[in-house]
Coordinates of C-alpha atoms in Angstrom, one line a residue:
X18 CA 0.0 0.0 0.0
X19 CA 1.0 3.5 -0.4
X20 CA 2.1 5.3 2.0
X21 CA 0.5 8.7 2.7
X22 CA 2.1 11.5 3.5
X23 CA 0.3 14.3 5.7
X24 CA -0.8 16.5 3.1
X25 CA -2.2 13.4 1.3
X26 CA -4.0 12.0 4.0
X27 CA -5.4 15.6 5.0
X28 CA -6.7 15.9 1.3
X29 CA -7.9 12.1 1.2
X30 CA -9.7 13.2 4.3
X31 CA -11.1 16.2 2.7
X32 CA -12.5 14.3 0.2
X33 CA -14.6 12.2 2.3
X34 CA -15.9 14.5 4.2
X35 CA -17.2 16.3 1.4
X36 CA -18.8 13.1 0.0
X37 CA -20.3 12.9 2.9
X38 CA -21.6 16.3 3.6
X39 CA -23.1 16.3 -0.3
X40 CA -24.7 12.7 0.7
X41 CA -26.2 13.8 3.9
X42 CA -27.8 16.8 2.5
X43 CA -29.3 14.6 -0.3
X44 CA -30.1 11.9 1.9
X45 CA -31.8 14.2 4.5
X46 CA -33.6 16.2 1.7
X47 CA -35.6 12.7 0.4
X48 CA -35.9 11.6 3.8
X49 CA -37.8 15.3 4.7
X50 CA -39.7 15.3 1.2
X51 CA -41.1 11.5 2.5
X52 CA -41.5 12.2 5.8
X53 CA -43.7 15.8 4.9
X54 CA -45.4 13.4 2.3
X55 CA -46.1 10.7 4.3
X56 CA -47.7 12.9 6.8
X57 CA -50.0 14.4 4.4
X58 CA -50.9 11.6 2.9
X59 CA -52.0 9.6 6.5
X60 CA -53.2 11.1 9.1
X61 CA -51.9 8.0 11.7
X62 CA -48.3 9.1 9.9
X63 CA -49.0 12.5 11.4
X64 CA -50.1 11.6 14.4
X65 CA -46.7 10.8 15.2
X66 CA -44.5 13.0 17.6
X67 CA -42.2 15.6 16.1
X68 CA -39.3 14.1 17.6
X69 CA -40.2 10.6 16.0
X70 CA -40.3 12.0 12.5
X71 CA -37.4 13.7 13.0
X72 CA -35.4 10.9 14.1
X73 CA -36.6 9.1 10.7
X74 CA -35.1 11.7 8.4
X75 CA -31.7 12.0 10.4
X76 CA -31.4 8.5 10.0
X77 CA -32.4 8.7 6.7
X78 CA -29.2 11.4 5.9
X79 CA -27.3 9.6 8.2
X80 CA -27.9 6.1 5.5
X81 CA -26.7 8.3 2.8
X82 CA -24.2 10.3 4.4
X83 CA -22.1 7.1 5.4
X84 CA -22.1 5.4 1.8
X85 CA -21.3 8.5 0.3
X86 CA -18.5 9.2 2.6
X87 CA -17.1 5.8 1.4
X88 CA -17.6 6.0 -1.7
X89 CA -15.7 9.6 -1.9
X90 CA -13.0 7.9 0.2
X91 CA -12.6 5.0 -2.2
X92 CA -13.0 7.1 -5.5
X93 CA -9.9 9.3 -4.1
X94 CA -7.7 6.6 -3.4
X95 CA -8.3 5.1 -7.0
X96 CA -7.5 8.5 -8.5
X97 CA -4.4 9.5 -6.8
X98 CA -2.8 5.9 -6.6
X99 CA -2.0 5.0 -10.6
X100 CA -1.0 1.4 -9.5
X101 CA -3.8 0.7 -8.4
X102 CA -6.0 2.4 -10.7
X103 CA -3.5 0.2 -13.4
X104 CA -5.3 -3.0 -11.7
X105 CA -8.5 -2.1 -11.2
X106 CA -8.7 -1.3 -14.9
X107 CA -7.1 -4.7 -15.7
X108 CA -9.2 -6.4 -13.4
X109 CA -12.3 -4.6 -15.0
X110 CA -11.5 -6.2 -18.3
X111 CA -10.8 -9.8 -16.7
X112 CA -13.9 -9.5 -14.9
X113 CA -15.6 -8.2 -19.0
X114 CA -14.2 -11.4 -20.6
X115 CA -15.7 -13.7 -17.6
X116 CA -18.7 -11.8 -18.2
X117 CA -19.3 -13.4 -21.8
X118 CA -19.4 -16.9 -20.4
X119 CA -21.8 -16.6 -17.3
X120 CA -25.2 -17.5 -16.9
X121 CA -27.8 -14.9 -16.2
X122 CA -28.6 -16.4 -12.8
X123 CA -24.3 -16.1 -12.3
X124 CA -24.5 -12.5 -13.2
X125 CA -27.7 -11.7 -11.4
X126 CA -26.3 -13.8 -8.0
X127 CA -23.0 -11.3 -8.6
X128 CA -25.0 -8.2 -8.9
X129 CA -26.9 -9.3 -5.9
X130 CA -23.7 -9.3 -3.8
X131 CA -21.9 -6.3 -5.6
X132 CA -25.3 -4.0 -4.2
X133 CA -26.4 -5.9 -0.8
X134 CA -26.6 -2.6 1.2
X135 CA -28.5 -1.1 -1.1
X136 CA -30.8 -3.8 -1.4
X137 CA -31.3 -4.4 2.3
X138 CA -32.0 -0.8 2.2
X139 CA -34.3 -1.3 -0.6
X140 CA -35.7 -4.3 1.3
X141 CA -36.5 -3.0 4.6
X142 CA -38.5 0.2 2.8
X143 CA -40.6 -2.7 1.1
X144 CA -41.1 -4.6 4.2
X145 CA -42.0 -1.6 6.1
X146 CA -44.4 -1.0 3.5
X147 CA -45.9 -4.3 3.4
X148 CA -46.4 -4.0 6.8
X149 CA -47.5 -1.1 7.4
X150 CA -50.3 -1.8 4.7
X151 CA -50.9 -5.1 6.8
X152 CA -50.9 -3.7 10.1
X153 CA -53.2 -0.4 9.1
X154 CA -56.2 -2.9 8.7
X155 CA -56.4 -3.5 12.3
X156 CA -59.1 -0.7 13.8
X157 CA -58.1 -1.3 17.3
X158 CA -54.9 -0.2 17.1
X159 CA -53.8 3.6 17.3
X160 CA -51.5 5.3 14.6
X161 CA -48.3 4.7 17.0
X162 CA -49.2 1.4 17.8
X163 CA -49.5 0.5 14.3
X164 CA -45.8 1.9 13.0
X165 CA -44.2 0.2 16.1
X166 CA -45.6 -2.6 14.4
X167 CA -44.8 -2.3 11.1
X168 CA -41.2 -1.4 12.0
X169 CA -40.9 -4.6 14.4
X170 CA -42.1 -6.9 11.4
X171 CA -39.7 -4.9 8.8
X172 CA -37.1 -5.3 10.8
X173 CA -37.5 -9.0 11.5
X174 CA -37.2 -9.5 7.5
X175 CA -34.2 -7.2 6.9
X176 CA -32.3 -9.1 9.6
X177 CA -33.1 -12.4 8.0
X178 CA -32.1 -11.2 5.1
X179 CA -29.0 -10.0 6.4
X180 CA -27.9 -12.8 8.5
X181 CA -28.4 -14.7 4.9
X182 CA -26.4 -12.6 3.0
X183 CA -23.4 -12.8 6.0
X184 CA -24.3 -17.0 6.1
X185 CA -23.6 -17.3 2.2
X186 CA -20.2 -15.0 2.5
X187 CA -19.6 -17.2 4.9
X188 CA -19.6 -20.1 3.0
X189 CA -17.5 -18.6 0.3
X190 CA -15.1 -18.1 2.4
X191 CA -14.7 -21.3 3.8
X192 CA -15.1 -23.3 0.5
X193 CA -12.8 -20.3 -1.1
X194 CA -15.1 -19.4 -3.8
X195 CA -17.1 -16.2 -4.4
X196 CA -15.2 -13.0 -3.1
X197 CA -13.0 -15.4 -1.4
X198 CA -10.3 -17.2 -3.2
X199 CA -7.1 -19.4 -2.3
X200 CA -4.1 -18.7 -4.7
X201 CA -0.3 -19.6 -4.8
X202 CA 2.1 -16.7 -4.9
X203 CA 6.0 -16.5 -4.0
X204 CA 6.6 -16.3 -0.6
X205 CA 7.5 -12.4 0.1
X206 CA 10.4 -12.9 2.1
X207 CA 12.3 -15.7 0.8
X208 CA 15.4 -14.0 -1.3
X209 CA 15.9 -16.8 -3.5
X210 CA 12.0 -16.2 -5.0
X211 CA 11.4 -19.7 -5.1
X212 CA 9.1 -20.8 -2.3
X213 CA 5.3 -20.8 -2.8
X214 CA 3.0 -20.1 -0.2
X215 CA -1.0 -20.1 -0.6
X216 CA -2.6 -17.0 0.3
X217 CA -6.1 -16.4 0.6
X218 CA -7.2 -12.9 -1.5
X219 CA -10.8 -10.6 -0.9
X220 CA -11.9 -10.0 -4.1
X221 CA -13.7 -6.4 -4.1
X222 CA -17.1 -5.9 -3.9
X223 CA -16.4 -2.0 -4.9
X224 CA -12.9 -0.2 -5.7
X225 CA -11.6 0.7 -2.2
X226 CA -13.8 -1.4 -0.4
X227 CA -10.6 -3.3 1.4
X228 CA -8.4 0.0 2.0
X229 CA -8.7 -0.2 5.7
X230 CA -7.2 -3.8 5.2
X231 CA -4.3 -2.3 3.7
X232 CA -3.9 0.1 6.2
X233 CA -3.6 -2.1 8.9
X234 CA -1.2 -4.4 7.4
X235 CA 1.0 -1.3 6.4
X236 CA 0.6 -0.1 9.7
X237 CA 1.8 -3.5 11.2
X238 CA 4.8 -3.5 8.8
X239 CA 5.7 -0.2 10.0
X240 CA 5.3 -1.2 13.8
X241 CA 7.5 -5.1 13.0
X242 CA 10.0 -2.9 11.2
X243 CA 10.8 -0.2 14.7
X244 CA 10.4 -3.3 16.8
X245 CA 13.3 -4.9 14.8
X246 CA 15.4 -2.1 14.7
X247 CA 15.2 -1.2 18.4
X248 CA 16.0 -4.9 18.8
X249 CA 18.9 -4.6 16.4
X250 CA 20.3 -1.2 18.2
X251 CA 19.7 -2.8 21.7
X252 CA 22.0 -6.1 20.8
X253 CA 24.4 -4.1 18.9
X254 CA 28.2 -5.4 20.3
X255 CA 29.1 -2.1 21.5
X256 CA 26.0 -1.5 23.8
X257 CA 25.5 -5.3 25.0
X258 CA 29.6 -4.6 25.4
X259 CA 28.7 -1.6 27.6
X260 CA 25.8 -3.5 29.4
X261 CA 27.9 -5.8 30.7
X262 CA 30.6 -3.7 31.8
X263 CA 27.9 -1.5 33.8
X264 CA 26.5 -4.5 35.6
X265 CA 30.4 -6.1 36.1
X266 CA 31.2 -2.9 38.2
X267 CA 28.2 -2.7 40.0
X268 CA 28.5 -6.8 41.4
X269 CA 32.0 -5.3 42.5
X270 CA 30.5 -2.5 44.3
X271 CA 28.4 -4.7 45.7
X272 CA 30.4 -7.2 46.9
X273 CA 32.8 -4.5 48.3
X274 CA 29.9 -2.7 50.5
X275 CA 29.2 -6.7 51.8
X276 CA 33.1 -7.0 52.6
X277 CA 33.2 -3.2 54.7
X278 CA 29.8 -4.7 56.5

């Protein structure tokens, strides 16, 4: 991974927070614009308590606000890092060629996975939906009573769905198929190039979507390489040389104060 320097990660960091601003805004704007319709259109919907409806279009910018944010952050990374833009372009035209040979319930289970938050998202607005219709038959409830219920039952559904979607990643993982796959590459640090190790690679569901993966693992390389060379500087001849000296004359300083005693 590339490492940033502070002006870079100050502009990369710039960058998302503008995608995320522009998101929000846009996200809290629909979210107002349903909310304002929503009470127009039903009077149970109004009867709910300003605090309530506010909550639902925060959360609705809030949604929008964090995909965006990512998606700014990812989008920078691509454009200032020509390596990697190199590979996503090659892998782009990998990913066009296996294209040609997949069936359409291949493609359709891939586009599935590639948009699963925006699905779920897509999902639970259904479900509420469905419910809501459901539970607004029900004359003995009250307009509260009947949201609390429609959002219970929504949120039972988008959960399932969820805990599928996690359940069949899972499963790729372990069977190293899907986003997950098993490859051989030459061991990184053996100097002669010749051992092969098997590493198991995250294939993207979005360019950048694994940058905080690389972070870490440069951030680990950076922390093994000071811990080695503070390990290398403390066993260096001339300061283990000195150590010992230091602890040589003070056993014969202490064995002279036990002799004087």
């Amino acid at each position: 991974m590339k490492v940033l320097t502070p002006e870079q990660e100050q502009a990369h960091y710039n960058a998302s927070v503008k995608g995320g601003t522009i998101g929000g805004l846009i996200g809290t704007a629909v979210g107002t614009a349903a909310i304002v319709g929503a009470s127009r259109r039903y009077p149970s919907f109004r009867a709910l308590t300003l605090p309530f409806r506010a909550f639902l279009v925060t959360s609705a910018g809030t949604f929008v606000a964090v995909i965006a944010a990512d998606r700014a952050s990812a989008q920078y990374d691509i454009e200032n890092n020509p390596e990697k833009k190199a590979e996503i372009e090659r892998e782009r035209n990998r990913a066009a060629l296996l294209e040609q040979n997949k069936t359409a319930v291949e493609r359709a289970k891939e586009w599935a996975t590639e948009n699963r938050y925006p699905l779920l998202f897509g999902f639970w607005i259904a479900s509420m939906a469905g419910s809501w219709t459901m539970v607004n038959r029900n004359p003995y409830l009250s307009g509260s009573q009947k949201l609390v219920q429609a959002r219970m039952y929504a949120q039972g559904g988008t959960l399932a769905a969820l805990l599928t979607s996690f359940a069949i990643e899972g499963a790729d993982a372990a069977k190293g198929k899907g986003r997950w796959e098993t490859i051989k590459v030459l061991d990184p640090n053996d100097p002669t190039h010749q051992h092969i190790i098997e590493k198991k690679i995250h294939h993207e569901r979005y360019a950048g979507e694994d940058q905080w993966r690389e972070m870490v693992e440069a951030e680990e390389e950076r922390l093994k390489e000071r811990n080695a060379h503070v390990e290398a500087k403390r066993e260096h001849p001339d300061n283990k040389e000195k150590r010992d000296k230091a602890q040589k004359e003070k056993k014969e300083e202490k064995d002279r104060s036990g002799a004087k005693a």
